[in-house]
PDB file of C-alpha atoms in Angstrom:
ATOM      1  CA  LYS A   1      95.467  99.842 128.214  1.00  0.00           C
ATOM      2  CA  GLN A   2      94.012  98.310 125.013  1.00  0.00           C
ATOM      3  CA  GLU A   3      95.787  97.785 121.754  1.00  0.00           C
ATOM      4  CA  VAL A   4      93.700  97.028 119.243  1.00  0.00           C
ATOM      5  CA  THR A   5      95.285  95.439 115.745  1.00  0.00           C
ATOM      6  CA  GLN A   6      94.077  94.972 112.343  1.00  0.00           C
ATOM      7  CA  ILE A   7      95.596  92.249 109.658  1.00  0.00           C
ATOM      8  CA  PRO A   8      95.979  92.934 106.640  1.00  0.00           C
ATOM      9  CA  ALA A   9      97.125  96.514 106.166  1.00  0.00           C
ATOM     10  CA  ALA A  10      95.881  96.568 102.986  1.00  0.00           C
ATOM     11  CA  LEU A  11      94.250  94.277 100.503  1.00  0.00           C
ATOM     12  CA  SER A  12      93.229  94.119  97.035  1.00  0.00           C
ATOM     13  CA  VAL A  13      90.896  91.747  95.122  1.00  0.00           C
ATOM     14  CA  PRO A  14      89.004  91.116  91.992  1.00  0.00           C
ATOM     15  CA  GLU A  15      85.383  92.046  92.368  1.00  0.00           C
ATOM     16  CA  GLY A  16      83.288  89.470  93.293  1.00  0.00           C
ATOM     17  CA  GLU A  17      85.664  87.895  95.825  1.00  0.00           C
ATOM     18  CA  ASN A  18      84.462  86.955  99.697  1.00  0.00           C
ATOM     19  CA  LEU A  19      86.895  88.239 101.957  1.00  0.00           C
ATOM     20  CA  VAL A  20      87.756  88.231 105.259  1.00  0.00           C
ATOM     21  CA  LEU A  21      89.112  91.387 107.492  1.00  0.00           C
ATOM     22  CA  ASN A  22      90.796  90.584 111.222  1.00  0.00           C
ATOM     23  CA  CYS A  23      90.994  92.351 114.145  1.00  0.00           C
ATOM     24  CA  SER A  24      92.633  91.383 117.395  1.00  0.00           C
ATOM     25  CA  PHE A  25      92.414  93.359 121.005  1.00  0.00           C
ATOM     26  CA  THR A  26      94.512  92.865 124.118  1.00  0.00           C
ATOM     27  CA  ASP A  27      92.022  93.495 126.816  1.00  0.00           C
ATOM     28  CA  SER A  28      88.604  91.268 126.406  1.00  0.00           C
ATOM     29  CA  ALA A  29      86.818  93.578 128.995  1.00  0.00           C
ATOM     30  CA  ILE A  30      85.128  95.519 126.282  1.00  0.00           C
ATOM     31  CA  TYR A  31      82.195  97.273 126.318  1.00  0.00           C
ATOM     32  CA  ASN A  32      81.140  96.400 122.687  1.00  0.00           C
ATOM     33  CA  LEU A  33      83.148  96.052 119.411  1.00  0.00           C
ATOM     34  CA  GLN A  34      82.236  98.420 116.173  1.00  0.00           C
ATOM     35  CA  TRP A  35      83.223  98.195 112.705  1.00  0.00           C
ATOM     36  CA  PHE A  36      83.750 101.633 110.507  1.00  0.00           C
ATOM     37  CA  ARG A  37      84.331 102.533 106.689  1.00  0.00           C
ATOM     38  CA  GLN A  38      86.322 105.524 106.057  1.00  0.00           C
ATOM     39  CA  ASP A  39      86.599 106.803 102.216  1.00  0.00           C
ATOM     40  CA  PRO A  40      89.314 109.163 102.146  1.00  0.00           C
ATOM     41  CA  GLY A  41      89.019 112.101 103.371  1.00  0.00           C
ATOM     42  CA  LYS A  42      85.787 111.545 104.551  1.00  0.00           C
ATOM     43  CA  GLY A  43      83.817 110.552 107.937  1.00  0.00           C
ATOM     44  CA  LEU A  44      83.565 107.320 109.510  1.00  0.00           C
ATOM     45  CA  THR A  45      80.534 105.475 108.661  1.00  0.00           C
ATOM     46  CA  SER A  46      79.271 102.769 111.139  1.00  0.00           C
ATOM     47  CA  LEU A  47      78.863  99.201 109.557  1.00  0.00           C
ATOM     48  CA  LEU A  48      78.010  96.768 112.777  1.00  0.00           C
ATOM     49  CA  LEU A  49      78.313  96.653 116.486  1.00  0.00           C
ATOM     50  CA  ILE A  50      78.683  93.602 118.421  1.00  0.00           C
ATOM     51  CA  GLN A  51      77.535  93.920 121.662  1.00  0.00           C
ATOM     52  CA  SER A  52      79.967  92.163 124.406  1.00  0.00           C
ATOM     53  CA  SER A  53      77.531  89.617 125.565  1.00  0.00           C
ATOM     54  CA  GLN A  54      76.803  88.858 121.322  1.00  0.00           C
ATOM     55  CA  ARG A  55      78.915  86.507 119.029  1.00  0.00           C
ATOM     56  CA  GLU A  56      78.223  87.849 115.828  1.00  0.00           C
ATOM     57  CA  GLN A  57      75.994  90.445 113.837  1.00  0.00           C
ATOM     58  CA  THR A  58      75.126  90.741 109.983  1.00  0.00           C
ATOM     59  CA  SER A  59      73.835  93.605 107.486  1.00  0.00           C
ATOM     60  CA  GLY A  60      73.584  92.919 104.107  1.00  0.00           C
ATOM     61  CA  ARG A  61      76.725  91.549 102.485  1.00  0.00           C
ATOM     62  CA  LEU A  62      78.302  92.056 105.675  1.00  0.00           C
ATOM     63  CA  ASN A  63      78.858  89.645 108.819  1.00  0.00           C
ATOM     64  CA  ALA A  64      81.089  90.751 111.911  1.00  0.00           C
ATOM     65  CA  SER A  65      81.803  87.937 114.713  1.00  0.00           C
ATOM     66  CA  LEU A  66      83.262  88.451 118.006  1.00  0.00           C
ATOM     67  CA  ASP A  67      85.470  85.986 120.132  1.00  0.00           C
ATOM     68  CA  LYS A  68      86.052  87.633 123.257  1.00  0.00           C
ATOM     69  CA  SER A  69      88.241  85.053 124.876  1.00  0.00           C
ATOM     70  CA  SER A  70      90.639  84.962 121.995  1.00  0.00           C
ATOM     71  CA  GLY A  71      90.065  88.480 121.689  1.00  0.00           C
ATOM     72  CA  ARG A  72      89.373  88.499 117.944  1.00  0.00           C
ATOM     73  CA  SER A  73      86.965  89.827 115.930  1.00  0.00           C
ATOM     74  CA  THR A  74      86.218  89.556 111.745  1.00  0.00           C
ATOM     75  CA  LEU A  75      84.534  91.217 109.193  1.00  0.00           C
ATOM     76  CA  TYR A  76      83.238  89.327 106.574  1.00  0.00           C
ATOM     77  CA  ILE A  77      82.338  90.650 103.116  1.00  0.00           C
ATOM     78  CA  ALA A  78      80.461  88.691 100.605  1.00  0.00           C
ATOM     79  CA  ALA A  79      80.339  89.134  96.791  1.00  0.00           C
ATOM     80  CA  SER A  80      83.012  92.281  96.929  1.00  0.00           C
ATOM     81  CA  GLN A  81      82.196  95.300  94.693  1.00  0.00           C
ATOM     82  CA  PRO A  82      84.327  98.014  93.552  1.00  0.00           C
ATOM     83  CA  GLY A  83      81.995 100.260  95.692  1.00  0.00           C
ATOM     84  CA  ASP A  84      83.362  98.505  98.798  1.00  0.00           C
ATOM     85  CA  SER A  85      86.822 100.250  98.263  1.00  0.00           C
ATOM     86  CA  ALA A  86      87.759 101.975 101.190  1.00  0.00           C
ATOM     87  CA  THR A  87      89.683 101.671 104.819  1.00  0.00           C
ATOM     88  CA  TYR A  88      87.838  99.624 107.396  1.00  0.00           C
ATOM     89  CA  LEU A  89      88.498 100.118 110.808  1.00  0.00           C
ATOM     90  CA  CYS A  90      87.387  98.374 113.654  1.00  0.00           C
ATOM     91  CA  ALA A  91      87.433  99.758 117.522  1.00  0.00           C
ATOM     92  CA  ALA A  92      87.040  98.617 121.053  1.00  0.00           C
ATOM     93  CA  THR A  93      84.938 100.365 123.515  1.00  0.00           C
ATOM     94  CA  ASP A  94      86.232  99.827 127.110  1.00  0.00           C
ATOM     95  CA  THR A  95      83.531  99.800 129.812  1.00  0.00           C
ATOM     96  CA  GLY A  96      84.944 102.408 131.659  1.00  0.00           C
ATOM     97  CA  ARG A  97      85.560 105.983 130.340  1.00  0.00           C
ATOM     98  CA  ARG A  98      83.522 104.552 127.088  1.00  0.00           C
ATOM     99  CA  ALA A  99      86.525 105.279 124.469  1.00  0.00           C
ATOM    100  CA  LEU A 100      86.848 103.869 121.400  1.00  0.00           C
ATOM    101  CA  THR A 101      90.377 102.174 120.853  1.00  0.00           C
ATOM    102  CA  PHE A 102      90.878 102.054 116.915  1.00  0.00           C
ATOM    103  CA  GLY A 103      93.126  99.489 115.049  1.00  0.00           C
ATOM    104  CA  SER A 104      94.935 100.915 112.218  1.00  0.00           C
ATOM    105  CA  GLY A 105      92.784  99.978 109.739  1.00  0.00           C
ATOM    106  CA  THR A 106      92.835  97.731 106.529  1.00  0.00           C
ATOM    107  CA  ARG A 107      92.684  99.650 103.251  1.00  0.00           C
ATOM    108  CA  LEU A 108      90.641  97.421 100.688  1.00  0.00           C
ATOM    109  CA  GLN A 109      90.810  97.849  97.130  1.00  0.00           C
ATOM    110  CA  VAL A 110      88.069  96.378  95.116  1.00  0.00           C
ATOM    111  CA  GLN A 111      89.224  95.936  91.474  1.00  0.00           C
ATOM    112  CA  PRO A 112      86.589  95.830  88.463  1.00  0.00           C
TER     113      PRO A 112
ATOM    114  CA  GLU B   1      67.714 112.431 110.231  1.00  0.00           C
ATOM    115  CA  ALA B   2      69.944 111.107 113.138  1.00  0.00           C
ATOM    116  CA  GLN B   3      73.194 112.747 112.769  1.00  0.00           C
ATOM    117  CA  VAL B   4      76.294 114.551 114.249  1.00  0.00           C
ATOM    118  CA  THR B   5      76.822 118.109 112.785  1.00  0.00           C
ATOM    119  CA  GLN B   6      80.617 119.653 113.114  1.00  0.00           C
ATOM    120  CA  ASN B   7      81.496 123.213 111.813  1.00  0.00           C
ATOM    121  CA  PRO B   8      83.273 124.284 109.948  1.00  0.00           C
ATOM    122  CA  ARG B   9      84.424 121.649 107.514  1.00  0.00           C
ATOM    123  CA  TYR B  10      87.707 123.091 106.992  1.00  0.00           C
ATOM    124  CA  LEU B  11      89.495 125.954 108.933  1.00  0.00           C
ATOM    125  CA  ILE B  12      92.722 127.444 108.287  1.00  0.00           C
ATOM    126  CA  THR B  13      94.119 129.736 111.242  1.00  0.00           C
ATOM    127  CA  VAL B  14      97.320 130.970 112.025  1.00  0.00           C
ATOM    128  CA  THR B  15      99.038 130.071 115.590  1.00  0.00           C
ATOM    129  CA  GLY B  16      97.711 131.712 118.807  1.00  0.00           C
ATOM    130  CA  LYS B  17      94.607 132.659 117.364  1.00  0.00           C
ATOM    131  CA  LYS B  18      91.680 131.186 119.886  1.00  0.00           C
ATOM    132  CA  LEU B  19      89.064 128.950 117.478  1.00  0.00           C
ATOM    133  CA  THR B  20      86.378 126.933 118.427  1.00  0.00           C
ATOM    134  CA  VAL B  21      84.636 124.023 116.439  1.00  0.00           C
ATOM    135  CA  THR B  22      81.267 123.232 117.216  1.00  0.00           C
ATOM    136  CA  CYS B  23      79.548 120.066 117.464  1.00  0.00           C
ATOM    137  CA  SER B  24      75.809 119.325 117.847  1.00  0.00           C
ATOM    138  CA  GLN B  25      74.032 115.929 117.897  1.00  0.00           C
ATOM    139  CA  ASN B  26      70.055 115.421 117.555  1.00  0.00           C
ATOM    140  CA  MET B  27      69.770 112.052 118.711  1.00  0.00           C
ATOM    141  CA  ASN B  28      69.132 113.036 122.730  1.00  0.00           C
ATOM    142  CA  HIS B  29      72.571 110.855 123.293  1.00  0.00           C
ATOM    143  CA  GLU B  30      74.100 111.634 126.700  1.00  0.00           C
ATOM    144  CA  TYR B  31      77.787 110.490 125.781  1.00  0.00           C
ATOM    145  CA  MET B  32      80.081 112.641 123.364  1.00  0.00           C
ATOM    146  CA  SER B  33      83.503 112.528 122.492  1.00  0.00           C
ATOM    147  CA  TRP B  34      86.284 114.197 120.027  1.00  0.00           C
ATOM    148  CA  TYR B  35      88.771 112.521 118.122  1.00  0.00           C
ATOM    149  CA  ARG B  36      91.573 113.694 116.136  1.00  0.00           C
ATOM    150  CA  GLN B  37      93.098 111.525 113.326  1.00  0.00           C
ATOM    151  CA  ASP B  38      96.665 111.751 112.398  1.00  0.00           C
ATOM    152  CA  PRO B  39      98.472 109.747 109.595  1.00  0.00           C
ATOM    153  CA  GLY B  40     100.455 106.775 111.436  1.00  0.00           C
ATOM    154  CA  LEU B  41      99.107 107.417 114.675  1.00  0.00           C
ATOM    155  CA  GLY B  42      95.264 106.791 113.882  1.00  0.00           C
ATOM    156  CA  LEU B  43      92.490 108.227 115.904  1.00  0.00           C
ATOM    157  CA  ARG B  44      92.934 109.189 119.701  1.00  0.00           C
ATOM    158  CA  GLN B  45      90.338 110.365 122.014  1.00  0.00           C
ATOM    159  CA  ILE B  46      90.932 114.049 123.016  1.00  0.00           C
ATOM    160  CA  TYR B  47      88.053 114.574 125.513  1.00  0.00           C
ATOM    161  CA  TYR B  48      84.795 113.346 126.509  1.00  0.00           C
ATOM    162  CA  SER B  49      81.574 113.775 128.167  1.00  0.00           C
ATOM    163  CA  MET B  50      79.270 111.291 130.105  1.00  0.00           C
ATOM    164  CA  ASN B  51      76.545 113.909 130.114  1.00  0.00           C
ATOM    165  CA  VAL B  52      75.751 117.795 130.754  1.00  0.00           C
ATOM    166  CA  GLU B  53      78.099 119.469 132.916  1.00  0.00           C
ATOM    167  CA  VAL B  54      80.853 116.065 133.021  1.00  0.00           C
ATOM    168  CA  THR B  55      83.776 116.006 131.113  1.00  0.00           C
ATOM    169  CA  ASP B  56      86.947 114.231 131.323  1.00  0.00           C
ATOM    170  CA  LYS B  57      90.333 113.887 129.803  1.00  0.00           C
ATOM    171  CA  GLY B  58      90.946 111.600 127.108  1.00  0.00           C
ATOM    172  CA  ASP B  59      94.593 110.093 125.554  1.00  0.00           C
ATOM    173  CA  VAL B  60      95.316 113.665 124.010  1.00  0.00           C
ATOM    174  CA  PRO B  61      93.610 116.681 125.936  1.00  0.00           C
ATOM    175  CA  GLU B  62      96.910 119.027 125.998  1.00  0.00           C
ATOM    176  CA  GLY B  63      96.214 122.097 124.258  1.00  0.00           C
ATOM    177  CA  TYR B  64      92.510 121.551 124.300  1.00  0.00           C
ATOM    178  CA  LYS B  65      89.251 122.467 125.877  1.00  0.00           C
ATOM    179  CA  VAL B  66      85.865 121.300 126.224  1.00  0.00           C
ATOM    180  CA  SER B  67      82.347 122.442 127.405  1.00  0.00           C
ATOM    181  CA  ARG B  68      79.251 120.558 127.883  1.00  0.00           C
ATOM    182  CA  LYS B  69      76.474 123.123 129.100  1.00  0.00           C
ATOM    183  CA  GLU B  70      73.549 121.602 126.731  1.00  0.00           C
ATOM    184  CA  LYS B  71      73.023 117.871 126.097  1.00  0.00           C
ATOM    185  CA  ARG B  72      73.195 118.236 122.116  1.00  0.00           C
ATOM    186  CA  ASN B  73      76.402 120.401 122.197  1.00  0.00           C
ATOM    187  CA  PHE B  74      80.068 119.519 123.065  1.00  0.00           C
ATOM    188  CA  PRO B  75      82.049 122.265 121.317  1.00  0.00           C
ATOM    189  CA  LEU B  76      86.109 121.633 120.913  1.00  0.00           C
ATOM    190  CA  ILE B  77      88.165 124.678 122.290  1.00  0.00           C
ATOM    191  CA  LEU B  78      91.493 125.736 121.363  1.00  0.00           C
ATOM    192  CA  GLU B  79      92.514 128.362 123.215  1.00  0.00           C
ATOM    193  CA  SER B  80      95.899 129.291 121.793  1.00  0.00           C
ATOM    194  CA  PRO B  81      96.425 126.978 118.746  1.00  0.00           C
ATOM    195  CA  SER B  82      99.830 125.657 117.553  1.00  0.00           C
ATOM    196  CA  PRO B  83     101.035 123.778 114.159  1.00  0.00           C
ATOM    197  CA  ASN B  84     101.076 120.466 115.790  1.00  0.00           C
ATOM    198  CA  GLN B  85      97.663 120.421 116.340  1.00  0.00           C
ATOM    199  CA  THR B  86      96.877 120.418 112.724  1.00  0.00           C
ATOM    200  CA  SER B  87      94.709 117.394 111.863  1.00  0.00           C
ATOM    201  CA  LEU B  88      91.312 116.023 110.918  1.00  0.00           C
ATOM    202  CA  TYR B  89      88.849 116.000 114.036  1.00  0.00           C
ATOM    203  CA  PHE B  90      86.137 114.076 114.518  1.00  0.00           C
ATOM    204  CA  CYS B  91      83.157 114.566 117.096  1.00  0.00           C
ATOM    205  CA  ALA B  92      81.227 111.599 118.009  1.00  0.00           C
ATOM    206  CA  SER B  93      78.016 110.273 120.255  1.00  0.00           C
ATOM    207  CA  SER B  94      77.056 107.346 121.658  1.00  0.00           C
ATOM    208  CA  GLY B  95      73.571 106.038 122.165  1.00  0.00           C
ATOM    209  CA  GLY B  96      74.991 103.259 124.652  1.00  0.00           C
ATOM    210  CA  GLN B  97      76.212  99.889 124.151  1.00  0.00           C
ATOM    211  CA  VAL B  98      73.149  98.888 121.507  1.00  0.00           C
ATOM    212  CA  TYR B  99      73.837 101.869 119.489  1.00  0.00           C
ATOM    213  CA  GLY B 100      77.451 102.265 119.489  1.00  0.00           C
ATOM    214  CA  TYR B 101      78.970 105.579 118.358  1.00  0.00           C
ATOM    215  CA  THR B 102      77.988 107.878 115.392  1.00  0.00           C
ATOM    216  CA  PHE B 103      80.815 110.452 113.971  1.00  0.00           C
ATOM    217  CA  GLY B 104      80.100 113.679 112.479  1.00  0.00           C
ATOM    218  CA  SER B 105      81.494 114.536 109.073  1.00  0.00           C
ATOM    219  CA  GLY B 106      85.354 115.774 110.341  1.00  0.00           C
ATOM    220  CA  THR B 107      86.834 119.061 110.626  1.00  0.00           C
ATOM    221  CA  ARG B 108      90.352 119.784 108.996  1.00  0.00           C
ATOM    222  CA  LEU B 109      92.163 122.157 110.690  1.00  0.00           C
ATOM    223  CA  THR B 110      95.599 123.624 109.706  1.00  0.00           C
ATOM    224  CA  VAL B 111      97.413 125.708 111.871  1.00  0.00           C
ATOM    225  CA  VAL B 112     100.229 127.728 110.340  1.00  0.00           C
TER     226      VAL B 112
END
């Protein structure tokens, strides 16, 4: 059964720093991997999706990479802003029933 | 606007009183699913549907029912809710490997 782990669980950085969030998964037979953002008590907003055949995706200040062979994905946030404060979740989609297996998230706080 | 709409956003009910949480998507997605989110347990899949009239259990299906009579709608039914079903529920739909998942805003259910 797929297991997804995210490190660190929490992160506090000053505004302007570049940062990396880590995600690891145990089963490399994934359909795709998706990064989400969740604000407290709110829904999930999709940030980036990497198909299983891709190595990375970029959107604005965000860059996500995927290394299936090592079971790892990273989310790079450049020039962090207080508005980036949220919980970031990575989720691997399996190839069978297309279920998302979520990590427990990284709670990010960007200090002004 | 492409979206997944859940209703209601908040619901307080009593044990044993049947309820339905509605979910509708306007993206013509074939795949839809329900998740619940609990502190310390993260997001877990309840049920999913690959297409009209095709549904199957996820990781935590006990106490829930679903139906998929139309492509756009995927209601979640709790026929006899219990306090351990108090949770934050999310409906999601997927456009496939390229587009990933879109989530609804969530339904916070409290069963007393």
